[in-house]
Every structure is written in C-alpha cells, then in structure tokens.
Short mmCIF file of C-alpha atoms in Angstrom, two decimals:
data_model
loop_
_atom_site.label_atom_id
_atom_site.label_comp_id
_atom_site.label_asym_id
_atom_site.label_seq_id
_atom_site.Cartn_x
_atom_site.Cartn_y
_atom_site.Cartn_z
CA MET A 1 7.09 -3.95 -8.54
CA SER A 2 10.55 -5.30 -7.78
CA GLU A 3 11.63 -6.06 -4.25
CA SER A 4 14.51 -3.57 -4.39
CA SER A 5 12.20 -0.71 -5.35
CA LEU A 6 10.24 -1.22 -2.14
CA ARG A 7 13.21 -0.27 -0.02
CA THR A 8 14.05 3.32 0.88
CA ALA A 9 17.12 5.07 2.22
CA ALA A 10 15.49 5.00 5.66
CA ILE A 11 15.65 1.19 5.70
CA PRO A 12 19.32 0.18 6.02
CA VAL A 13 20.61 -2.69 3.87
CA THR A 14 23.72 -3.75 5.76
CA ASP A 15 26.22 -6.49 6.45
CA PRO A 16 25.79 -8.47 9.70
CA GLU A 17 28.37 -6.39 11.52
CA ALA A 18 26.21 -3.27 11.12
CA GLY A 19 23.29 -4.75 13.05
CA LEU A 20 19.69 -3.65 12.69
CA ARG A 21 17.66 -0.48 13.11
CA LEU A 22 15.39 -1.20 16.07
CA THR A 23 12.28 0.63 17.27
CA GLU A 24 11.65 -1.31 20.48
CA ILE A 25 11.92 -4.57 22.38
CA PHE A 26 9.22 -5.35 24.90
CA TYR A 27 7.62 -8.24 26.78
CA SER A 28 3.87 -8.74 26.60
CA LEU A 29 1.13 -11.19 25.71
CA GLN A 30 0.91 -12.19 22.08
CA GLY A 31 -2.29 -10.65 20.74
CA GLU A 32 -2.60 -12.46 17.41
CA ALA A 33 -2.12 -15.73 15.55
CA ILE A 34 -1.66 -19.23 16.90
CA THR A 35 0.28 -18.24 20.03
CA SER A 36 -2.26 -15.58 21.07
CA GLY A 37 -2.36 -15.16 24.84
CA LEU A 38 1.14 -16.51 25.47
CA PRO A 39 3.93 -14.40 27.00
CA THR A 40 6.18 -13.23 24.16
CA ILE A 41 9.21 -11.01 23.57
CA PHE A 42 8.49 -8.57 20.75
CA VAL A 43 11.35 -7.28 18.62
CA ARG A 44 10.05 -4.41 16.50
CA LEU A 45 12.35 -3.35 13.66
CA THR A 46 12.21 0.08 12.06
CA GLY A 47 11.06 0.81 8.53
CA CYS A 48 8.31 -0.42 6.22
CA PRO A 49 7.90 -0.08 2.46
CA LEU A 50 4.10 -0.26 2.66
CA ARG A 51 1.55 2.29 3.83
CA CYS A 52 -1.64 0.39 4.66
CA VAL A 53 -4.51 2.73 5.48
CA TYR A 54 -5.23 0.95 8.77
CA CYS A 55 -1.62 0.73 10.03
CA ASP A 56 -1.41 0.97 13.83
CA THR A 57 2.39 1.14 14.09
CA GLU A 58 3.26 4.20 12.02
CA TYR A 59 5.73 5.20 14.71
CA ALA A 60 7.95 2.35 13.46
CA PHE A 61 8.23 3.75 9.92
CA THR A 62 11.24 5.92 10.78
CA GLY A 63 13.64 6.66 13.59
CA GLY A 64 14.71 3.82 15.80
CA GLU A 65 18.25 3.09 16.90
CA ARG A 66 20.80 0.93 15.13
CA GLN A 67 22.03 -1.82 17.42
CA SER A 68 24.37 -4.73 16.92
CA LEU A 69 22.90 -8.22 16.72
CA GLU A 70 24.81 -9.08 19.90
CA THR A 71 23.24 -6.16 21.79
CA ILE A 72 19.74 -7.11 20.63
CA ILE A 73 20.24 -10.72 21.67
CA GLU A 74 21.58 -9.70 25.09
CA THR A 75 18.50 -7.53 25.66
CA ILE A 76 16.26 -10.45 24.67
CA LYS A 77 18.03 -12.74 27.14
CA GLY A 78 17.03 -10.39 29.94
CA TYR A 79 13.38 -11.46 29.66
CA PRO A 80 11.99 -14.66 31.26
CA CYS A 81 10.75 -16.11 27.99
CA LYS A 82 11.94 -18.21 25.04
CA ARG A 83 9.21 -17.10 22.64
CA ILE A 84 9.91 -14.25 20.20
CA CYS A 85 7.81 -12.32 17.70
CA LEU A 86 9.85 -10.43 15.12
CA THR A 87 7.72 -7.60 13.81
CA GLY A 88 7.84 -4.04 12.47
CA GLY A 89 7.45 -2.13 10.35
CA GLU A 90 8.45 -4.85 7.96
CA PRO A 91 11.26 -6.97 9.40
CA LEU A 92 12.34 -8.40 6.03
CA ALA A 93 13.13 -4.91 4.72
CA GLN A 94 16.37 -5.29 6.71
CA PRO A 95 18.29 -8.33 5.45
CA ASN A 96 20.06 -8.77 8.78
CA ALA A 97 16.72 -9.90 10.21
CA ILE A 98 17.49 -13.29 8.65
CA GLU A 99 20.80 -13.50 10.49
CA LEU A 100 19.14 -12.45 13.76
CA MET A 101 16.57 -15.23 13.40
CA LYS A 102 19.29 -17.81 12.73
CA ARG A 103 21.21 -16.79 15.84
CA LEU A 104 18.11 -16.81 18.03
CA LEU A 105 17.11 -20.24 16.77
CA SER A 106 20.57 -21.55 17.63
CA ASP A 107 20.02 -20.19 21.16
CA GLY A 108 16.82 -22.24 21.49
CA TYR A 109 14.21 -19.54 20.91
CA GLU A 110 10.83 -20.17 19.30
CA ILE A 111 10.23 -17.47 16.67
CA SER A 112 7.28 -16.11 14.75
CA LEU A 113 7.76 -13.56 11.98
CA GLU A 114 5.07 -11.00 11.14
CA THR A 115 5.53 -10.01 7.51
CA ALA A 116 3.39 -8.12 5.02
CA GLY A 117 4.15 -10.55 2.21
CA ALA A 118 5.56 -7.90 -0.12
CA LEU A 119 9.17 -9.06 0.25
CA THR A 120 10.38 -12.59 -0.35
CA VAL A 121 10.28 -15.08 2.52
CA GLU A 122 12.48 -17.54 0.61
CA ASN A 123 15.43 -17.18 2.99
CA VAL A 124 13.49 -17.23 6.25
CA PRO A 125 14.57 -20.29 8.26
CA THR A 126 11.97 -23.05 8.05
CA ALA A 127 11.87 -23.34 11.86
CA VAL A 128 10.40 -19.82 12.01
CA SER A 129 6.60 -19.62 11.89
CA LYS A 130 5.83 -17.06 9.19
CA VAL A 131 2.63 -15.09 9.84
CA MET A 132 2.09 -13.53 6.43
CA ASP A 133 -0.43 -10.83 5.62
CA LEU A 134 -2.16 -10.87 2.29
CA LYS A 135 -3.22 -7.29 1.66
CA THR A 136 -6.88 -6.80 0.79
CA PRO A 137 -8.14 -4.16 -1.67
CA SER A 138 -9.15 -1.67 1.05
CA SER A 139 -5.65 -1.70 2.55
CA GLY A 140 -4.44 0.43 -0.36
CA GLU A 141 -1.56 -2.00 -0.93
CA VAL A 142 -3.16 -4.99 -2.63
CA ASP A 143 -0.84 -4.63 -5.62
CA LYS A 144 2.18 -5.28 -3.37
CA ASN A 145 1.26 -8.91 -2.61
CA LEU A 146 4.15 -11.11 -3.72
CA TRP A 147 2.25 -14.23 -4.70
CA SER A 148 5.43 -16.25 -5.27
CA ASN A 149 5.80 -16.25 -1.47
CA LEU A 150 3.12 -18.95 -1.35
CA ASP A 151 5.73 -21.36 -2.72
CA TYR A 152 7.71 -21.04 0.53
CA LEU A 153 4.88 -21.55 3.02
CA THR A 154 4.26 -24.77 4.93
CA GLN A 155 1.89 -26.15 7.57
CA HIS A 156 4.15 -24.46 10.12
CA ASP A 157 3.10 -21.05 8.76
CA GLN A 158 -0.01 -18.86 8.88
CA ILE A 159 -1.79 -16.42 6.56
CA LYS A 160 -3.79 -13.42 7.73
CA PHE A 161 -6.34 -11.25 5.96
CA VAL A 162 -7.34 -7.93 7.56
CA ILE A 163 -10.95 -7.31 6.52
CA MET A 164 -12.35 -3.78 6.31
CA ASN A 165 -15.67 -4.42 4.54
CA ARG A 166 -17.66 -6.91 2.47
CA THR A 167 -15.52 -6.23 -0.62
CA ASP A 168 -12.41 -7.32 1.28
CA TYR A 169 -14.20 -10.39 2.59
CA ASP A 170 -15.32 -11.52 -0.86
CA TRP A 171 -11.81 -10.92 -2.25
CA ALA A 172 -10.20 -12.90 0.58
CA LYS A 173 -12.70 -15.71 0.16
CA ALA A 174 -11.89 -15.89 -3.56
CA LYS A 175 -8.13 -16.03 -2.88
CA LEU A 176 -8.69 -18.71 -0.24
CA THR A 177 -10.34 -20.88 -2.88
CA GLU A 178 -8.05 -19.98 -5.78
CA TYR A 179 -4.85 -20.87 -3.94
CA LYS A 180 -6.31 -23.49 -1.54
CA LEU A 181 -4.73 -21.52 1.27
CA ASN A 182 -6.29 -23.59 4.05
CA GLU A 183 -4.39 -26.63 2.69
CA LEU A 184 -1.17 -24.68 2.17
CA VAL A 185 -0.63 -23.40 5.72
CA GLY A 186 -1.56 -24.49 9.21
CA THR A 187 -4.04 -21.66 9.83
CA VAL A 188 -5.73 -18.95 7.79
CA TRP A 189 -6.97 -16.00 9.83
CA PHE A 190 -9.70 -13.50 8.99
CA SER A 191 -9.36 -10.46 11.21
CA PRO A 192 -11.64 -7.38 11.25
CA MET A 193 -9.87 -4.04 10.96
CA PHE A 194 -9.55 -2.87 14.53
CA ASN A 195 -8.08 0.60 15.06
CA VAL A 196 -8.57 2.14 18.46
CA ALA A 197 -10.01 5.66 18.47
CA ASP A 198 -7.69 8.45 19.52
CA ASP A 199 -9.97 9.48 22.36
CA VAL A 200 -10.08 6.07 24.04
CA ASP A 201 -8.66 6.21 27.56
CA GLU A 202 -5.61 3.93 27.57
CA GLN A 203 -6.74 2.65 30.98
CA LEU A 204 -9.93 1.28 29.44
CA SER A 205 -10.62 -1.41 26.88
CA PRO A 206 -11.96 -0.13 23.54
CA GLU A 207 -15.27 -1.17 22.08
CA VAL A 208 -15.09 -4.13 19.71
CA PRO A 209 -16.04 -2.86 16.22
CA VAL A 210 -19.40 -3.73 14.70
CA LEU A 211 -17.45 -5.15 11.76
CA ALA A 212 -16.31 -8.00 14.00
CA ARG A 213 -19.88 -9.23 14.39
CA GLU A 214 -20.56 -8.84 10.68
CA LEU A 215 -17.42 -10.74 9.74
CA ALA A 216 -18.31 -13.54 12.12
CA GLU A 217 -21.75 -13.85 10.53
CA TRP A 218 -20.31 -13.90 6.99
CA MET A 219 -17.86 -16.64 7.95
CA LEU A 220 -20.60 -18.73 9.53
CA ALA A 221 -22.88 -18.34 6.52
CA ASP A 222 -20.14 -19.52 4.17
CA ALA A 223 -18.69 -22.17 6.53
CA LEU A 224 -15.18 -21.06 5.63
CA PRO A 225 -12.20 -23.23 6.70
CA VAL A 226 -10.55 -20.26 8.40
CA ARG A 227 -10.27 -18.90 11.93
CA PHE A 228 -11.66 -15.60 13.20
CA GLN A 229 -9.46 -13.43 15.36
CA LEU A 230 -9.53 -10.18 17.26
CA GLN A 231 -6.35 -8.46 18.36
CA LEU A 232 -6.19 -9.36 22.04
CA HIS A 233 -3.69 -6.65 22.96
CA LYS A 234 -6.04 -3.94 21.67
CA ILE A 235 -8.90 -5.27 23.77
CA ILE A 236 -6.70 -5.25 26.88
CA TRP A 237 -4.46 -2.20 26.37
CA ALA A 238 -5.94 -0.25 23.44
CA ASP A 239 -3.06 0.97 21.24
CA ALA A 240 -0.56 1.55 24.02
CA LYS A 241 3.07 1.22 22.89
CA GLY A 242 5.09 -1.59 24.39
CA LYS A 243 1.99 -3.75 24.85
#
C-alpha cells in the first residue's frame, strides 16, 4: 500500500503556514519507552490512517483544531519542561509535523516521536528519538508495516511491539531475529496489550492484565535481548485524557 493512499481528507496535507490539526497539548509523566517516568509535554496531533483493534486514543482520529506552528510552540513554552513527546493519532500523517520538530529542536527541546511505522520516517530529524511501533498480527494492521523504515533507524531510536497473545509474541520474536532489531536500535520493547475497562473508576488504578505475567515468563524463557514495559500512565490514571 502506498503512503499516499493511507491519508484521508480528514488528515490535512498543508504548507507550513497552515499549521497542524491538533487534538491536545498536556503536561504529564511519560508512561512508555526510555524516558518513562519523566515529566513530558505531550503534543497529540489529529488523524491516523490505521485502525488497530486495541487503540486507546480513538478520540484523536477526527476533530481537533487547526493551529499555527507559532501558536503550538507558544503553548509548549508555557510548561516548565524541555522534553516533548509528539504523538497522535499518527503525527507523520501531517507533513508539517516535520517542520514543528525542526523548530522545537532549534529552541533546545528534547523530542521523542511516537509513530506507527506505516509512513516513512526518512525526513524525521536525526536528533529526534523515533519510537516506532511494528504492528503485530493481532493488531489488524500488520500489513501496514513499512519495513523500509528500518533503514532510517539508529541507536538513538526505539522499536515497540504490542503483544496480544502467544501468536503475536512468536511473530515479534521472529522479526527480532530476522532483522537483528536489538542491534539496529537502542532499545526494543515488548509491551502487553493493556486497555483499561470502561467500568474502571478513573480515581483508581486498573488491574494489570494477566497477559503481562505471561509475556514476562515467555521473555525469560527465551532470554530475549528486549525490554518489557507496562504503560505507566494507565497504571496511575487509567485511560484518563490529558494524562
């Protein structure tokens, strides 16, 4: 599938002067990847060409508000932090995300980019830490993986697999070996699918899924050169927006 066919009319392709369609900006603790636990400014862009079955940010598929890059940067400067996570949706579905990252880097910000790996990361500045999902079979979007993206990853970047069952685990383990992913990037993450039930009180922490224990045991048995992770923000705040 071509990159252009993944875009829809709801995801604006614009010149820099038109800005970006933005769902939210908020300040919280990073819940995933190498900077987990650190205060971070999250910039969530609107729109995503994928529909993973476990998606926990469907509210970012549509809507949002178009803002200029200058307005977005001014909002970011209002927070007491120089660490940014650009997320979505799928940030790279809006080409101006590249320009936003360049401007934030020039202002001295440290940036991580959460991307599904279905759109090219070729033009992402090398100073940005790319946290790239590789979609497993149970996600429903495994055919969208753009394997040429591996050519643009370095030790500064990270790869994440969301595991839903043993089939996903075996597939991820095979890809780890086939592409020597642990040598390609700084960290490879295996993360159990962790959706919070609708009836969980947002004031309480959700139960950690049984799958987490199973995944940990599988990883130990195979002595994989990867890191296990749970989504910290879900343990603390469930699926509350802006957290």
